[in-house]
PDB file of C-alpha atoms in Angstrom:
ATOM      1  CA  MET A  31      73.270 210.613 -59.571  1.00 41.00           C
ATOM      2  CA  LYS A  32      74.514 212.171 -62.759  1.00 36.00           C
ATOM      3  CA  VAL A  33      76.591 210.140 -65.147  1.00 34.00           C
ATOM      4  CA  PRO A  34      79.081 211.895 -67.428  1.00 39.00           C
ATOM      5  CA  ALA A  35      77.973 211.915 -71.017  1.00 42.00           C
ATOM      6  CA  GLN A  36      79.923 209.489 -73.120  1.00 45.00           C
ATOM      7  CA  SER A  37      80.927 210.099 -76.706  1.00 45.00           C
ATOM      8  CA  PRO A  38      79.333 207.596 -79.047  1.00 52.00           C
ATOM      9  CA  VAL A  39      81.673 204.806 -80.039  1.00 46.00           C
ATOM     10  CA  PRO A  40      82.116 204.919 -83.811  1.00 51.00           C
ATOM     11  CA  GLU A  41      81.063 201.773 -85.618  1.00 55.00           C
ATOM     12  CA  GLU A  42      84.008 199.779 -86.880  1.00 57.00           C
ATOM     13  CA  VAL A  43      84.135 199.769 -90.672  1.00 55.00           C
ATOM     14  CA  PRO A  44      84.677 196.197 -91.906  1.00 61.00           C
ATOM     15  CA  GLN A  45      87.884 195.643 -93.803  1.00 79.00           C
ATOM     16  CA  GLU A  46      87.410 195.073 -97.503  1.00 88.00           C
ATOM     17  CA  ARG A  47      87.883 191.482 -98.595  1.00 92.00           C
ATOM     18  CA  THR A  48      88.864 190.681-102.149  1.00 92.00           C
ATOM     19  CA  TYR A  49      88.335 187.426-104.021  1.00 93.00           C
ATOM     20  CA  ILE A  50      89.299 186.433-107.546  1.00 91.00           C
ATOM     21  CA  LEU A  51      87.367 184.013-109.714  1.00 92.00           C
ATOM     22  CA  ALA A  52      89.309 182.125-112.380  1.00 92.00           C
ATOM     23  CA  PRO A  53      88.977 179.060-114.623  1.00 94.00           C
ATOM     24  CA  MET A  54      90.249 175.928-112.895  1.00 96.00           C
ATOM     25  CA  GLN A  55      93.593 174.773-114.269  1.00 95.00           C
ATOM     26  CA  SER A  56      95.398 171.451-113.897  1.00 96.00           C
ATOM     27  CA  ASP A  57      97.839 173.074-111.480  1.00 96.00           C
ATOM     28  CA  ASP A  58      94.880 173.923-109.204  1.00 96.00           C
ATOM     29  CA  VAL A  59      93.745 170.325-108.755  1.00 97.00           C
ATOM     30  CA  PRO A  60      95.850 169.444-105.675  1.00 97.00           C
ATOM     31  CA  ALA A  61      94.609 172.543-103.810  1.00 97.00           C
ATOM     32  CA  VAL A  62      91.018 171.907-104.940  1.00 98.00           C
ATOM     33  CA  SER A  63      91.276 168.301-103.771  1.00 97.00           C
ATOM     34  CA  GLU A  64      92.605 169.387-100.375  1.00 97.00           C
ATOM     35  CA  LEU A  65      89.754 171.882 -99.949  1.00 97.00           C
ATOM     36  CA  GLU A  66      87.204 169.306-101.063  1.00 96.00           C
ATOM     37  CA  ARG A  67      88.373 166.939 -98.326  1.00 95.00           C
ATOM     38  CA  ARG A  68      87.697 169.702 -95.810  1.00 95.00           C
ATOM     39  CA  CYS A  69      84.198 170.326 -97.168  1.00 94.00           C
ATOM     40  CA  PHE A  70      82.881 166.876 -98.109  1.00 93.00           C
ATOM     41  CA  THR A  71      83.040 163.371 -96.725  1.00 90.00           C
ATOM     42  CA  ASN A  72      82.943 161.839-100.226  1.00 89.00           C
ATOM     43  CA  PRO A  73      85.513 163.819-102.256  1.00 93.00           C
ATOM     44  CA  TRP A  74      86.337 163.067-105.859  1.00 94.00           C
ATOM     45  CA  PRO A  75      89.750 161.547-106.647  1.00 95.00           C
ATOM     46  CA  GLN A  76      92.156 164.026-108.234  1.00 96.00           C
ATOM     47  CA  SER A  77      92.082 161.974-111.434  1.00 96.00           C
ATOM     48  CA  ALA A  78      88.411 162.920-111.899  1.00 96.00           C
ATOM     49  CA  TYR A  79      89.265 166.634-112.019  1.00 97.00           C
ATOM     50  CA  TYR A  80      92.128 166.088-114.453  1.00 97.00           C
ATOM     51  CA  ARG A  81      89.748 164.119-116.665  1.00 96.00           C
ATOM     52  CA  GLU A  82      87.060 166.808-116.488  1.00 96.00           C
ATOM     53  CA  LEU A  83      89.485 169.585-117.385  1.00 97.00           C
ATOM     54  CA  ARG A  84      90.457 167.779-120.592  1.00 96.00           C
ATOM     55  CA  GLU A  85      86.948 168.384-121.991  1.00 95.00           C
ATOM     56  CA  PRO A  86      86.254 172.134-121.641  1.00 94.00           C
ATOM     57  CA  GLU A  87      83.641 172.012-124.391  1.00 93.00           C
ATOM     58  CA  ARG A  88      81.527 169.743-122.142  1.00 95.00           C
ATOM     59  CA  ASN A  89      82.557 171.017-118.711  1.00 95.00           C
ATOM     60  CA  PHE A  90      83.041 174.288-116.846  1.00 96.00           C
ATOM     61  CA  TYR A  91      85.094 174.467-113.637  1.00 97.00           C
ATOM     62  CA  ILE A  92      86.125 177.555-111.674  1.00 96.00           C
ATOM     63  CA  VAL A  93      88.085 178.381-108.540  1.00 97.00           C
ATOM     64  CA  LEU A  94      87.721 181.249-106.084  1.00 96.00           C
ATOM     65  CA  ARG A  95      90.890 182.722-104.585  1.00 95.00           C
ATOM     66  CA  HIS A  96      91.202 184.914-101.507  1.00 95.00           C
ATOM     67  CA  VAL A  97      93.571 187.835-102.027  1.00 91.00           C
ATOM     68  CA  THR A  98      95.949 187.843 -99.053  1.00 86.00           C
ATOM     69  CA  GLY A  99      98.543 190.311-100.346  1.00 74.00           C
ATOM     70  CA  ASP A 100      99.053 193.040-102.900  1.00 68.00           C
ATOM     71  CA  VAL A 101      97.839 192.337-106.394  1.00 64.00           C
ATOM     72  CA  SER A 102      97.397 194.559-109.447  1.00 62.00           C
ATOM     73  CA  PHE A 103      94.012 194.784-111.106  1.00 59.00           C
ATOM     74  CA  ALA A 104      93.211 195.621-114.698  1.00 58.00           C
ATOM     75  CA  GLU A 105      90.561 198.154-115.672  1.00 58.00           C
ATOM     76  CA  PRO A 106      87.078 196.650-116.088  1.00 54.00           C
ATOM     77  CA  GLU A 107      86.271 195.633-119.646  1.00 55.00           C
ATOM     78  CA  ALA A 108      83.056 196.363-121.520  1.00 54.00           C
ATOM     79  CA  GLU A 109      80.247 193.886-121.000  1.00 54.00           C
ATOM     80  CA  PRO A 110      80.430 191.033-123.535  1.00 53.00           C
ATOM     81  CA  ARG A 111      77.761 190.780-126.219  1.00 50.00           C
ATOM     82  CA  GLY A 112      75.772 187.796-127.341  1.00 54.00           C
ATOM     83  CA  PRO A 113      73.730 185.504-125.040  1.00 52.00           C
ATOM     84  CA  LEU A 114      75.794 186.432-121.993  1.00 48.00           C
ATOM     85  CA  ALA A 115      74.845 190.084-122.360  1.00 52.00           C
ATOM     86  CA  LEU A 116      71.357 189.122-121.212  1.00 55.00           C
ATOM     87  CA  LEU A 117      72.874 187.883-117.977  1.00 61.00           C
ATOM     88  CA  PRO A 118      76.154 189.828-117.586  1.00 60.00           C
ATOM     89  CA  ARG A 119      78.993 188.394-115.582  1.00 61.00           C
ATOM     90  CA  LEU A 120      78.930 189.347-111.938  1.00 63.00           C
ATOM     91  CA  LEU A 121      82.614 190.026-111.935  1.00 66.00           C
ATOM     92  CA  ARG A 122      85.227 192.477-113.169  1.00 64.00           C
ATOM     93  CA  PRO A 123      88.587 191.385-114.605  1.00 65.00           C
ATOM     94  CA  SER A 124      91.931 191.312-112.872  1.00 66.00           C
ATOM     95  CA  ARG A 125      95.450 190.387-113.847  1.00 67.00           C
ATOM     96  CA  PRO A 126      96.595 186.811-113.150  1.00 66.00           C
ATOM     97  CA  THR A 127      97.549 186.056-109.577  1.00 70.00           C
ATOM     98  CA  THR A 128      98.310 183.096-107.334  1.00 75.00           C
ATOM     99  CA  GLN A 129      96.346 183.262-104.111  1.00 90.00           C
ATOM    100  CA  PRO A 130      94.935 180.490-101.897  1.00 95.00           C
ATOM    101  CA  ILE A 131      91.877 178.699-103.263  1.00 97.00           C
ATOM    102  CA  VAL A 132      88.913 179.039-100.901  1.00 98.00           C
ATOM    103  CA  GLY A 133      86.113 177.883-103.188  1.00 97.00           C
ATOM    104  CA  PHE A 134      85.376 176.034-106.408  1.00 98.00           C
ATOM    105  CA  ALA A 135      82.454 174.953-108.548  1.00 97.00           C
ATOM    106  CA  GLY A 136      81.756 173.007-111.710  1.00 97.00           C
ATOM    107  CA  MET A 137      79.126 171.678-114.052  1.00 97.00           C
ATOM    108  CA  TRP A 138      78.584 169.564-117.156  1.00 97.00           C
ATOM    109  CA  ILE A 139      76.828 171.010-120.217  1.00 96.00           C
ATOM    110  CA  ILE A 140      75.308 168.144-122.219  1.00 92.00           C
ATOM    111  CA  TYR A 141      72.391 168.128-124.673  1.00 90.00           C
ATOM    112  CA  GLY A 142      71.098 171.519-123.580  1.00 90.00           C
ATOM    113  CA  GLU A 143      71.266 170.713-119.873  1.00 96.00           C
ATOM    114  CA  ALA A 144      73.702 172.305-117.416  1.00 98.00           C
ATOM    115  CA  HIS A 145      74.232 169.830-114.579  1.00 98.00           C
ATOM    116  CA  VAL A 146      75.930 171.311-111.503  1.00 98.00           C
ATOM    117  CA  THR A 147      78.402 168.754-110.175  1.00 97.00           C
ATOM    118  CA  THR A 148      79.968 170.568-107.235  1.00 96.00           C
ATOM    119  CA  ILE A 149      80.053 173.831-105.275  1.00 97.00           C
ATOM    120  CA  ALA A 150      82.238 174.312-102.212  1.00 97.00           C
ATOM    121  CA  VAL A 151      83.428 177.200-100.040  1.00 97.00           C
ATOM    122  CA  ALA A 152      86.000 176.888 -97.247  1.00 97.00           C
ATOM    123  CA  PRO A 153      84.292 176.923 -93.820  1.00 96.00           C
ATOM    124  CA  GLU A 154      86.042 180.128 -92.748  1.00 96.00           C
ATOM    125  CA  HIS A 155      84.703 181.990 -95.795  1.00 96.00           C
ATOM    126  CA  ARG A 156      81.073 180.889 -95.586  1.00 95.00           C
ATOM    127  CA  GLY A 157      78.168 183.194 -94.860  1.00 95.00           C
ATOM    128  CA  LEU A 158      79.500 185.933 -97.176  1.00 95.00           C
ATOM    129  CA  GLY A 159      77.506 185.151-100.307  1.00 96.00           C
ATOM    130  CA  LEU A 160      80.415 183.428-102.038  1.00 96.00           C
ATOM    131  CA  GLY A 161      78.513 180.218-102.643  1.00 96.00           C
ATOM    132  CA  GLU A 162      75.878 182.304-104.386  1.00 96.00           C
ATOM    133  CA  VAL A 163      78.632 183.989-106.442  1.00 95.00           C
ATOM    134  CA  LEU A 164      79.831 180.593-107.603  1.00 96.00           C
ATOM    135  CA  PHE A 165      76.328 179.349-108.378  1.00 96.00           C
ATOM    136  CA  LEU A 166      75.347 182.493-110.298  1.00 95.00           C
ATOM    137  CA  THR A 167      78.562 182.251-112.302  1.00 94.00           C
ATOM    138  CA  LEU A 168      77.622 178.693-113.319  1.00 95.00           C
ATOM    139  CA  VAL A 169      74.157 179.857-114.309  1.00 95.00           C
ATOM    140  CA  SER A 170      75.641 182.732-116.309  1.00 93.00           C
ATOM    141  CA  GLU A 171      77.907 180.330-118.194  1.00 94.00           C
ATOM    142  CA  ALA A 172      74.957 178.018-118.825  1.00 95.00           C
ATOM    143  CA  VAL A 173      73.132 180.957-120.422  1.00 94.00           C
ATOM    144  CA  ARG A 174      76.210 181.782-122.499  1.00 91.00           C
ATOM    145  CA  ARG A 175      76.331 178.207-123.780  1.00 93.00           C
ATOM    146  CA  ASN A 176      72.617 178.282-124.599  1.00 93.00           C
ATOM    147  CA  ALA A 177      71.665 175.538-122.161  1.00 96.00           C
ATOM    148  CA  GLU A 178      67.945 175.296-121.498  1.00 97.00           C
ATOM    149  CA  PHE A 179      67.949 174.151-117.867  1.00 97.00           C
ATOM    150  CA  VAL A 180      70.183 173.996-114.799  1.00 98.00           C
ATOM    151  CA  THR A 181      69.806 170.835-112.743  1.00 98.00           C
ATOM    152  CA  LEU A 182      71.587 169.328-109.725  1.00 98.00           C
ATOM    153  CA  GLU A 183      71.387 166.898-106.836  1.00 97.00           C
ATOM    154  CA  VAL A 184      71.422 168.103-103.231  1.00 97.00           C
ATOM    155  CA  ARG A 185      71.375 166.211 -99.942  1.00 96.00           C
ATOM    156  CA  VAL A 186      67.938 166.100 -98.344  1.00 97.00           C
ATOM    157  CA  SER A 187      69.581 167.350 -95.120  1.00 96.00           C
ATOM    158  CA  ASN A 188      71.331 170.320 -96.780  1.00 96.00           C
ATOM    159  CA  VAL A 189      68.605 172.866 -96.152  1.00 96.00           C
ATOM    160  CA  THR A 190      70.937 175.847 -96.598  1.00 95.00           C
ATOM    161  CA  ALA A 191      71.835 174.838-100.150  1.00 96.00           C
ATOM    162  CA  GLN A 192      68.207 174.029-100.954  1.00 97.00           C
ATOM    163  CA  ARG A 193      67.153 177.536 -99.910  1.00 97.00           C
ATOM    164  CA  LEU A 194      69.752 179.075-102.219  1.00 97.00           C
ATOM    165  CA  TYR A 195      68.571 177.002-105.154  1.00 98.00           C
ATOM    166  CA  GLU A 196      64.921 177.726-104.383  1.00 98.00           C
ATOM    167  CA  LYS A 197      65.788 181.443-104.327  1.00 97.00           C
ATOM    168  CA  TYR A 198      66.896 181.000-107.954  1.00 97.00           C
ATOM    169  CA  GLY A 199      63.685 179.258-108.907  1.00 98.00           C
ATOM    170  CA  LEU A 200      64.871 175.649-108.820  1.00 98.00           C
ATOM    171  CA  THR A 201      62.204 173.180-107.738  1.00 98.00           C
ATOM    172  CA  ARG A 202      62.284 169.559-106.623  1.00 98.00           C
ATOM    173  CA  GLN A 203      61.679 167.219-109.544  1.00 97.00           C
ATOM    174  CA  GLY A 204      62.491 163.891-107.974  1.00 97.00           C
ATOM    175  CA  LEU A 205      64.442 161.906-105.398  1.00 97.00           C
ATOM    176  CA  ARG A 206      67.516 159.725-105.825  1.00 96.00           C
ATOM    177  CA  ARG A 207      67.497 157.079-103.120  1.00 97.00           C
ATOM    178  CA  HIS A 208      70.810 156.387-101.330  1.00 96.00           C
ATOM    179  CA  TYR A 209      72.602 158.734-103.732  1.00 94.00           C
ATOM    180  CA  TYR A 210      75.543 159.613-101.454  1.00 93.00           C
ATOM    181  CA  SER A 211      78.034 156.819-100.978  1.00 90.00           C
ATOM    182  CA  ASP A 212      79.417 158.042 -97.633  1.00 88.00           C
ATOM    183  CA  ASN A 213      76.208 157.552 -95.643  1.00 92.00           C
ATOM    184  CA  GLY A 214      73.556 156.413 -98.099  1.00 93.00           C
ATOM    185  CA  GLU A 215      71.655 159.693 -97.848  1.00 95.00           C
ATOM    186  CA  ASP A 216      69.000 160.498-100.420  1.00 97.00           C
ATOM    187  CA  ALA A 217      69.312 163.432-102.823  1.00 97.00           C
ATOM    188  CA  TYR A 218      66.669 165.763-104.182  1.00 98.00           C
ATOM    189  CA  ILE A 219      66.820 166.436-107.913  1.00 98.00           C
ATOM    190  CA  MET A 220      66.272 170.182-108.444  1.00 98.00           C
ATOM    191  CA  THR A 221      65.778 171.895-111.806  1.00 98.00           C
ATOM    192  CA  SER A 222      65.488 175.508-112.917  1.00 98.00           C
ATOM    193  CA  PRO A 223      62.877 177.091-115.186  1.00 98.00           C
ATOM    194  CA  SER A 224      63.967 177.478-118.796  1.00 97.00           C
ATOM    195  CA  LEU A 225      67.045 179.654-119.099  1.00 96.00           C
ATOM    196  CA  ARG A 226      65.646 180.821-122.426  1.00 95.00           C
ATOM    197  CA  ASP A 227      62.505 182.262-120.814  1.00 96.00           C
ATOM    198  CA  PRO A 228      62.745 186.092-120.828  1.00 94.00           C
ATOM    199  CA  ALA A 229      60.807 186.317-117.557  1.00 96.00           C
ATOM    200  CA  TYR A 230      63.243 183.959-115.818  1.00 96.00           C
ATOM    201  CA  ARG A 231      66.219 185.848-117.209  1.00 94.00           C
ATOM    202  CA  ALA A 232      64.749 189.038-115.776  1.00 93.00           C
ATOM    203  CA  THR A 233      64.480 187.285-112.404  1.00 95.00           C
ATOM    204  CA  LEU A 234      68.133 186.239-112.635  1.00 95.00           C
ATOM    205  CA  LEU A 235      69.207 189.791-113.405  1.00 92.00           C
ATOM    206  CA  ALA A 236      67.262 191.086-110.395  1.00 93.00           C
ATOM    207  CA  LEU A 237      68.888 188.460-108.152  1.00 94.00           C
ATOM    208  CA  ARG A 238      72.277 189.403-109.575  1.00 92.00           C
ATOM    209  CA  GLU A 239      71.697 193.042-108.623  1.00 91.00           C
ATOM    210  CA  GLN A 240      70.654 192.017-105.106  1.00 94.00           C
ATOM    211  CA  LEU A 241      73.821 189.978-104.698  1.00 94.00           C
ATOM    212  CA  MET A 242      76.050 192.771-105.991  1.00 92.00           C
ATOM    213  CA  SER A 243      74.393 195.186-103.539  1.00 93.00           C
ATOM    214  CA  ARG A 244      75.002 192.788-100.659  1.00 95.00           C
ATOM    215  CA  LEU A 245      78.653 192.315-101.566  1.00 94.00           C
ATOM    216  CA  SER A 246      79.127 196.074-101.831  1.00 92.00           C
ATOM    217  CA  THR A 247      77.481 196.680 -98.455  1.00 95.00           C
ATOM    218  CA  GLU A 248      79.678 194.058 -96.796  1.00 93.00           C
ATOM    219  CA  ARG A 249      82.791 195.430 -98.558  1.00 94.00           C
ATOM    220  CA  ILE A 250      83.434 192.227-100.480  1.00 94.00           C
ATOM    221  CA  ALA A 251      85.014 192.595-103.917  1.00 90.00           C
ATOM    222  CA  VAL A 252      84.875 189.684-106.340  1.00 90.00           C
ATOM    223  CA  LEU A 253      86.912 190.070-109.531  1.00 88.00           C
ATOM    224  CA  GLU A 254      87.403 187.864-112.544  1.00 85.00           C
ATOM    225  CA  GLN A 255      90.859 186.875-113.685  1.00 80.00           C
ATOM    226  CA  VAL A 256      91.699 187.677-117.284  1.00 65.00           C
ATOM    227  CA  PRO A 257      92.795 184.471-119.061  1.00 61.00           C
TER     228      PRO A 257
END
């Protein structure tokens, strides 16, 4: 029996998704706190974020917004010079906007050490590389501030996060017993190679290019808000 030839069904082109990365402001704290409660069982009190934001010379906190409507974007600026030029920002600038917060991240920078305190992405926006965007942005800022290492704690059960950190060269340096107050789970201490090592910076740049290629292929645009 002959079957009529069928025209090939064209592949559906994914719709472009746009996100904007911006410094966390005091006005963002309620939304960040609400998202944190969705992501973690042991969220920080809002007062902790307000306290952190009062010391920008020691801390660095960012939010990721999902563009859900029309927004105007500025032309990309030239790459900054100085230490950051060795690890350029992943993102391009945009004009200020107010869009829902779907991710956030932060770290302390003390005595040459950049200590990642938190990274979170809303469940419905996971699997897109946005957690990696947030982490790489923290690393880039650590380079800009001339930190020597990036370090963090991660749940022993959080294999997904551990794989991301291992991809960026972080290795296990110890174990904190019963670190998490919600269930007493242990935490691995993970630390990067020296951020001042040219070979490691070259690795970071290569990983940055891989991430940018992935975002482009999946039609995901991440832009940085101009202060």
